[in-house]
mmCIF file of C-alpha atoms in Angstrom:
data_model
loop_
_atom_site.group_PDB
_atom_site.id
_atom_site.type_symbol
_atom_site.label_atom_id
_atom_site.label_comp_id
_atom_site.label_asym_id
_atom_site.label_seq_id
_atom_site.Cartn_x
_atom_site.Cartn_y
_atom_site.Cartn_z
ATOM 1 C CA UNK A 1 -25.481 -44.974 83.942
ATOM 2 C CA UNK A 2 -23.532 -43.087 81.719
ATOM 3 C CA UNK A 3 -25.576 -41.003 79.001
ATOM 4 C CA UNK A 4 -24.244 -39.642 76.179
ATOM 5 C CA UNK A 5 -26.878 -38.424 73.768
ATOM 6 C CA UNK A 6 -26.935 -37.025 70.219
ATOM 7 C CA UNK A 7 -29.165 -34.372 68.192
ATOM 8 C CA UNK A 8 -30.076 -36.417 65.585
ATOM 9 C CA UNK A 9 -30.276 -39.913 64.660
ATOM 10 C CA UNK A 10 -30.209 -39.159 60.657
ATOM 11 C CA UNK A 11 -29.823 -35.896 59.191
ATOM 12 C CA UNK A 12 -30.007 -35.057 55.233
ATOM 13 C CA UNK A 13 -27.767 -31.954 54.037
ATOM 14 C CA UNK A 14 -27.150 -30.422 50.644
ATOM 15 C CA UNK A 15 -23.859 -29.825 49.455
ATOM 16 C CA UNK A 16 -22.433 -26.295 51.009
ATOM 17 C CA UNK A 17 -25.042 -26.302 53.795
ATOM 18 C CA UNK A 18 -23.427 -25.259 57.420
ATOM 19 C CA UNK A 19 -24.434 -28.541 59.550
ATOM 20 C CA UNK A 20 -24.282 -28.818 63.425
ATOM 21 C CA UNK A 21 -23.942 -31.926 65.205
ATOM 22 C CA UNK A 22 -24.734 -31.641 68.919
ATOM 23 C CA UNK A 23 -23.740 -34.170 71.580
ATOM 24 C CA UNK A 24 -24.660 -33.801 75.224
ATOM 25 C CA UNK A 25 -23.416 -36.057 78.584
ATOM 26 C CA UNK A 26 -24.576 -36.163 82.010
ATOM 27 C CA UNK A 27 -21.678 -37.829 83.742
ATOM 28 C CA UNK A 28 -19.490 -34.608 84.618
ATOM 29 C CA UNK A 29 -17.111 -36.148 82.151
ATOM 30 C CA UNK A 30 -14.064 -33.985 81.099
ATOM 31 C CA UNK A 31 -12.948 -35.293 77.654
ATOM 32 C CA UNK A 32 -15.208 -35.353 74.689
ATOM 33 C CA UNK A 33 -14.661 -36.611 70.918
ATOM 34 C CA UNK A 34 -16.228 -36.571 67.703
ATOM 35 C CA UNK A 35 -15.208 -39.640 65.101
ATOM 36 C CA UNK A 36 -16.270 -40.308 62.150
ATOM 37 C CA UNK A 37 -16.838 -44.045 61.281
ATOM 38 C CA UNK A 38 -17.008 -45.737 57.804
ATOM 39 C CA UNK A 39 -16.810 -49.408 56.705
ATOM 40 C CA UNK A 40 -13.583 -50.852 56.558
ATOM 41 C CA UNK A 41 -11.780 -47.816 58.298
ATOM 42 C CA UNK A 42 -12.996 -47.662 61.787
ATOM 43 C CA UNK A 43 -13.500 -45.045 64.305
ATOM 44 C CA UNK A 44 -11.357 -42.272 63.168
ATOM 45 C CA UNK A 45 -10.845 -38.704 65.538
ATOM 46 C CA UNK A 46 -12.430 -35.744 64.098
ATOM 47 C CA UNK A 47 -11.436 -33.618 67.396
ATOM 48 C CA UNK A 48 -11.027 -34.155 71.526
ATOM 49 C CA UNK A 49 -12.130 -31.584 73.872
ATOM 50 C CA UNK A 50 -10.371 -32.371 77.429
ATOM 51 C CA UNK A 51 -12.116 -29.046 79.167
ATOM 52 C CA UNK A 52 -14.734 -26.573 78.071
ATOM 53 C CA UNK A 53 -13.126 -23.857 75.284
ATOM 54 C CA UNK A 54 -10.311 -26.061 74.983
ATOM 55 C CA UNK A 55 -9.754 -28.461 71.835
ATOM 56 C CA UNK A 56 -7.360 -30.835 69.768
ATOM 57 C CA UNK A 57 -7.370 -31.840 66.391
ATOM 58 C CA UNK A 58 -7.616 -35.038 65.312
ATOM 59 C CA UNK A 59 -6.582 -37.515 62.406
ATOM 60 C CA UNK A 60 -9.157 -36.014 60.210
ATOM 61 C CA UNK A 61 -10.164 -32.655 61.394
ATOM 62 C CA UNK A 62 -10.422 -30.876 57.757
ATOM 63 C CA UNK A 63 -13.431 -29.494 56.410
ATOM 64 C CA UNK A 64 -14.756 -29.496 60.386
ATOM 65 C CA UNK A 65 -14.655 -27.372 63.749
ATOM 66 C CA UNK A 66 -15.604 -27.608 67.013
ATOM 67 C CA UNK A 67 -17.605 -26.018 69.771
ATOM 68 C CA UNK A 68 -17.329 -26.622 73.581
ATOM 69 C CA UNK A 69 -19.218 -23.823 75.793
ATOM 70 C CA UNK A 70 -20.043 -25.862 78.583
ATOM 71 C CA UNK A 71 -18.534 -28.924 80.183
ATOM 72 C CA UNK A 72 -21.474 -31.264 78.769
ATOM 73 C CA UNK A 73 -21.879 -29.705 75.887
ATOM 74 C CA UNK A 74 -19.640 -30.563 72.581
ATOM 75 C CA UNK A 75 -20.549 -29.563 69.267
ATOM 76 C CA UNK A 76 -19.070 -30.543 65.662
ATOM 77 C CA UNK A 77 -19.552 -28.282 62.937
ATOM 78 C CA UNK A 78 -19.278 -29.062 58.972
ATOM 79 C CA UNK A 79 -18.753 -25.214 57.715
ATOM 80 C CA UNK A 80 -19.723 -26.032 53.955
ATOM 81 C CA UNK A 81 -20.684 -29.715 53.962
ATOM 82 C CA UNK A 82 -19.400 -31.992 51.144
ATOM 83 C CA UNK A 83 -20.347 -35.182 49.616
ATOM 84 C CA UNK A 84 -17.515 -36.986 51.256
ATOM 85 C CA UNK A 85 -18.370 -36.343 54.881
ATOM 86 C CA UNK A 86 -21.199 -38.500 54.206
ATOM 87 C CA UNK A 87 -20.864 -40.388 57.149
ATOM 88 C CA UNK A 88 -21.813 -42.003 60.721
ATOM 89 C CA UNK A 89 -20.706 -39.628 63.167
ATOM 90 C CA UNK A 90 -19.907 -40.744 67.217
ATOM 91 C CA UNK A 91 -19.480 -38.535 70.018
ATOM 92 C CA UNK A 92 -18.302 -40.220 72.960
ATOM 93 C CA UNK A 93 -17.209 -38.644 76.560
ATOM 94 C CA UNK A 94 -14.552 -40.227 79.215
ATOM 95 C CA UNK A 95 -12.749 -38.916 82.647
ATOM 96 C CA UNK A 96 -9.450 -37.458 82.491
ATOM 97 C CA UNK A 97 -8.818 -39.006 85.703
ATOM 98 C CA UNK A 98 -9.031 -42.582 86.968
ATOM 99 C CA UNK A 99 -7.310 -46.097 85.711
ATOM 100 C CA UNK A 100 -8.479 -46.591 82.636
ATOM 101 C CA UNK A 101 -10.183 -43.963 80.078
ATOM 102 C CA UNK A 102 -12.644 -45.830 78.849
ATOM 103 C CA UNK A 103 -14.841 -44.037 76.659
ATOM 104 C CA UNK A 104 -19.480 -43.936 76.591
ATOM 105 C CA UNK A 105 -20.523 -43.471 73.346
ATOM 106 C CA UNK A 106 -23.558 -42.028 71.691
ATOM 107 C CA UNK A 107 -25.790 -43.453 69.388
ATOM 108 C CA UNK A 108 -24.974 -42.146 66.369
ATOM 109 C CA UNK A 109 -25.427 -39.351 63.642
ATOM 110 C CA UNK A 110 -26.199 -40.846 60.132
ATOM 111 C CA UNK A 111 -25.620 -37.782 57.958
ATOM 112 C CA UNK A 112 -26.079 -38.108 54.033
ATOM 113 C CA UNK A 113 -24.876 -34.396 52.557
ATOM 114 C CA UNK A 114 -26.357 -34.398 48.840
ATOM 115 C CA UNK B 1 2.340 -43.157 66.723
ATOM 116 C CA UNK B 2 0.686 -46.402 67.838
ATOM 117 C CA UNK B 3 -1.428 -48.397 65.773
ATOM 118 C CA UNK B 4 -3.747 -51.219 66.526
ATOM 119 C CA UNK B 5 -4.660 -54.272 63.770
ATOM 120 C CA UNK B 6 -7.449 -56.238 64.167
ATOM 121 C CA UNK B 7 -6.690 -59.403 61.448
ATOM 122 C CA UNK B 8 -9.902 -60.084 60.783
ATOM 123 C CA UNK B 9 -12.193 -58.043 58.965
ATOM 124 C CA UNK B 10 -15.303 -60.189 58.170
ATOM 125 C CA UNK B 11 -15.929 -63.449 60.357
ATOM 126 C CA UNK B 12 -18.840 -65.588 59.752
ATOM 127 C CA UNK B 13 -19.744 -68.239 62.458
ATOM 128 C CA UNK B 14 -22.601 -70.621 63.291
ATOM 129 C CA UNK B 15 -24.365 -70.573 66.165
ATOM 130 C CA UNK B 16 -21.959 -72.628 68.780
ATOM 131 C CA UNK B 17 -18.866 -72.546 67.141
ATOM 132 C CA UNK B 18 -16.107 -70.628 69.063
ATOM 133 C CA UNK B 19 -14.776 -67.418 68.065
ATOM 134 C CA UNK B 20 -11.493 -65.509 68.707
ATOM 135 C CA UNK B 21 -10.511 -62.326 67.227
ATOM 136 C CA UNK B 22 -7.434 -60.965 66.897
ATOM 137 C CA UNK B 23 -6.016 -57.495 68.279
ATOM 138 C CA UNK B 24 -2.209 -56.365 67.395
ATOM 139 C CA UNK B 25 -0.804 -53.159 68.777
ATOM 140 C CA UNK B 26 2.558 -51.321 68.240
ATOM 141 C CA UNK B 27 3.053 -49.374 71.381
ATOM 142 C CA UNK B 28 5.806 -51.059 73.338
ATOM 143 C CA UNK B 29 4.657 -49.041 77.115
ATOM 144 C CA UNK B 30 2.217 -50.065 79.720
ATOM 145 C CA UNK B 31 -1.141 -49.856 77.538
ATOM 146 C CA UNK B 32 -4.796 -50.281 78.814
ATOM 147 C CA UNK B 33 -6.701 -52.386 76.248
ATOM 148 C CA UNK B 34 -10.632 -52.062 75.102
ATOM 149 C CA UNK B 35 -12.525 -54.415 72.994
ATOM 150 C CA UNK B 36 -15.798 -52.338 72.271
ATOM 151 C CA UNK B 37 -18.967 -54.013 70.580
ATOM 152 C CA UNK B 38 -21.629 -52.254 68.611
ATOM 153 C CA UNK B 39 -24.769 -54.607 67.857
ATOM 154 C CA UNK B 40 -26.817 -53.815 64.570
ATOM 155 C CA UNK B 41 -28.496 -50.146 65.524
ATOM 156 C CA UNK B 42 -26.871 -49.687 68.667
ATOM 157 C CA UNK B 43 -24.675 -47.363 70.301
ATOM 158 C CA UNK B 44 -20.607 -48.514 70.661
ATOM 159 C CA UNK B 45 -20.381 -50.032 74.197
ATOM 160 C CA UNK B 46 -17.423 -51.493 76.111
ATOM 161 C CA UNK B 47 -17.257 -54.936 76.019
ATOM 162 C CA UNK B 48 -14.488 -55.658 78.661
ATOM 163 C CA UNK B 49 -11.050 -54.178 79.584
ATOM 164 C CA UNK B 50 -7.687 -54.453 80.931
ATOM 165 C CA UNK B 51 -5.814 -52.123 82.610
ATOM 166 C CA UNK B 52 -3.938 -53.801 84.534
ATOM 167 C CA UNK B 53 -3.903 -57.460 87.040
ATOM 168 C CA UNK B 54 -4.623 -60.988 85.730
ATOM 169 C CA UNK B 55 -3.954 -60.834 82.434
ATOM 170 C CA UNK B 56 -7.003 -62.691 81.255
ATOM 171 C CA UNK B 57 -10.187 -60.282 81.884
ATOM 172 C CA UNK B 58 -13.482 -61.058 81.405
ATOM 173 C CA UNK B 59 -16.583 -59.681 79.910
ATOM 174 C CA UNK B 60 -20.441 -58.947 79.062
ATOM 175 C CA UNK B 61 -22.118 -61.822 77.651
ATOM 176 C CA UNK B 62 -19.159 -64.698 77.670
ATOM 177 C CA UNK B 63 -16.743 -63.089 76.444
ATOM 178 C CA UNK B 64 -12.933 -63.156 77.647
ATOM 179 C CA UNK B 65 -9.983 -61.321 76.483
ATOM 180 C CA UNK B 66 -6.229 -62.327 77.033
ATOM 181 C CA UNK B 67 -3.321 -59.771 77.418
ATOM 182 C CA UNK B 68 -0.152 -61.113 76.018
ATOM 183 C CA UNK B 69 2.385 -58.954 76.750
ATOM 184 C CA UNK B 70 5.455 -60.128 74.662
ATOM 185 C CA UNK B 71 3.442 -60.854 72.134
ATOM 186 C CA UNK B 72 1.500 -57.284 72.274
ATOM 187 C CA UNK B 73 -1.832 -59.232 71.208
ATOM 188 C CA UNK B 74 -5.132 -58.773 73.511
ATOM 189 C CA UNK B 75 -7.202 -61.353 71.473
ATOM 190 C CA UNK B 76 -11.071 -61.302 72.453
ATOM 191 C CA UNK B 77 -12.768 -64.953 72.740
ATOM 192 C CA UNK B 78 -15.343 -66.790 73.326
ATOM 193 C CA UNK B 79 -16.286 -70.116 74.074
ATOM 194 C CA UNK B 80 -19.742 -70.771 72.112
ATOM 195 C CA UNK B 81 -21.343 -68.125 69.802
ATOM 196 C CA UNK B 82 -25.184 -67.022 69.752
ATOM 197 C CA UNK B 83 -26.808 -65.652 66.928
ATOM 198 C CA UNK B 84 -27.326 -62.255 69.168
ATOM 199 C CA UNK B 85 -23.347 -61.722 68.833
ATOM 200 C CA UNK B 86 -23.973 -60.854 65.293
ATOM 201 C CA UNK B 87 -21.784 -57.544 65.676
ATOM 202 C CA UNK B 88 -18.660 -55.286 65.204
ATOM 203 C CA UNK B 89 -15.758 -55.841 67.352
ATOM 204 C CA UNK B 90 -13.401 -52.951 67.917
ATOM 205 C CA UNK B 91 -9.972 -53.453 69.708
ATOM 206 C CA UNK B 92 -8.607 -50.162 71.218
ATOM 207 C CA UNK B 93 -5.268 -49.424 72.875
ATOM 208 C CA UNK B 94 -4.512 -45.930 75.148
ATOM 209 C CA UNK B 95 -0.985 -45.209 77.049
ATOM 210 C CA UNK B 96 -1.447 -46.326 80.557
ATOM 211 C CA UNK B 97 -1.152 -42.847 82.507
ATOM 212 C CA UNK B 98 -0.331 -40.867 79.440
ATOM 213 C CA UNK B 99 -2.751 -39.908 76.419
ATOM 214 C CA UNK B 100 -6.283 -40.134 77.120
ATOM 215 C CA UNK B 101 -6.935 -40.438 73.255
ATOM 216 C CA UNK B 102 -7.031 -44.409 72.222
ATOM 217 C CA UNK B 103 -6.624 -45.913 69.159
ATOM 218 C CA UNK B 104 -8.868 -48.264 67.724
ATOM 219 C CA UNK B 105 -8.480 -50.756 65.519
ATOM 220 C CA UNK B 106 -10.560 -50.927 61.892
ATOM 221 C CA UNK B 107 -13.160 -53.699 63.194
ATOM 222 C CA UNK B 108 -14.022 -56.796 62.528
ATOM 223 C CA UNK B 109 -17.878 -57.847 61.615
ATOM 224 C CA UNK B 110 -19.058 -60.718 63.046
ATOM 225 C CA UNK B 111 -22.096 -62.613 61.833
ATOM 226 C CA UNK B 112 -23.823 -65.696 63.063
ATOM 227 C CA UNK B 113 -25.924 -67.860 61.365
ATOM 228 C CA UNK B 114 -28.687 -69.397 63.490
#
């Protein structure tokens, strides 16, 4: 099966702190993503990795950046966190090859920035 | 751009009844279709998908999806509801062969009273 694991279930950050979310999978997947996902609006992109060093903005990259070093490896960074990216945050990891794309999510990252 | 609308945002159900759920996308190519599930606490998981074939797929757990073409709808149903689908439904729509990157739709909750 398919793993894709995160750092941190919940995480509590003050307001300006430099946050990293880490996401790992162990399926020799090529594409990563980080979302963002809030009541009432859904999964929305952050940013998509399709190979290591390379990345794509999303809908919503602002205030955020991204690290990819190794192929299983994809990192989101908040740079000065804000009370607004309070938020559930989803990485999830697919093949760039194949039929269909479907996409393995993580669990999750609750973060509350106060 | 695509976009995917999912017409119902909060459905509540008792335990039996059936359920169908409505998914709406724009795109007017070949499309593979998701519906993705996440029960309370739980990672997002794929439900069932269609990529091409009979246009009726099935899932996990009873559920069935239908892929009407000229009516660009992939509705997600099923027959006879248990309290244990208490959920969030997400529709999701990728370019068959093109973009890697899907679009979801904004959700729709699901609870069912026992």
């Amino acid at each position: 099966d398919v793993k894709v694991t995160q750092s941190s279930r919940y995480l509590v950050k003050r307001t300006g702190e430099k946050v990293f979310l880490e996401c790992v999978q162990d399926m020799d997947h090529e594409n990563m993503f980080w979302y963002r996902q809030d009541p009432g609006l859904g999964l929305r992109l952050i940013y998509f990795s399709y190979d290591v060093k390379m990345k794509e903005k999303g809908d919503i990259p602002e205030g955020y950046s991204v690290s990819r070093e190794k192929k299983e490896r994809f990192s989101l960074i908040l740079e000065s966190a804000s009370t607004n990216q309070t938020s559930m945050y989803l990485c999830a990891s697919s093949l760039r090859t194949g039929l269909s794309y479907e996409q393995y999510f993580g669990p999750g990252t609750r973060l509350t920035v106060t | 751009a695509q976009s995917v609308s999912q017409h119902n945002h909060h459905v509540i159900l008792s335990e039996a009844a059936s359920l169908e759920l409505g998914c709406n996308y724009s795109y007017g190519g070949t499309v593979n279709l998701f519906w993705y599930v996440q029960y309370p606490g739980q990672h997002l998981q794929l439900l069932l998908k269609y990529f091409s074939g009979d246009p009726l797929v099935k899932g996990i757990k009873g559920f069935e999806a239908e892929f009407i073409k000229s009516k660009f709808s992939f509705n997600l149903r099923k027959p006879s509801v248990q309290w244990s689908d208490t959920a969030e439904y997400f529709c999701a729509v990728n370019r068959a062969g093109g973009s890697y990157i899907p679009t979801f739709g904004r959700g729709t909750s699901l609870i069912v009273h026992p």
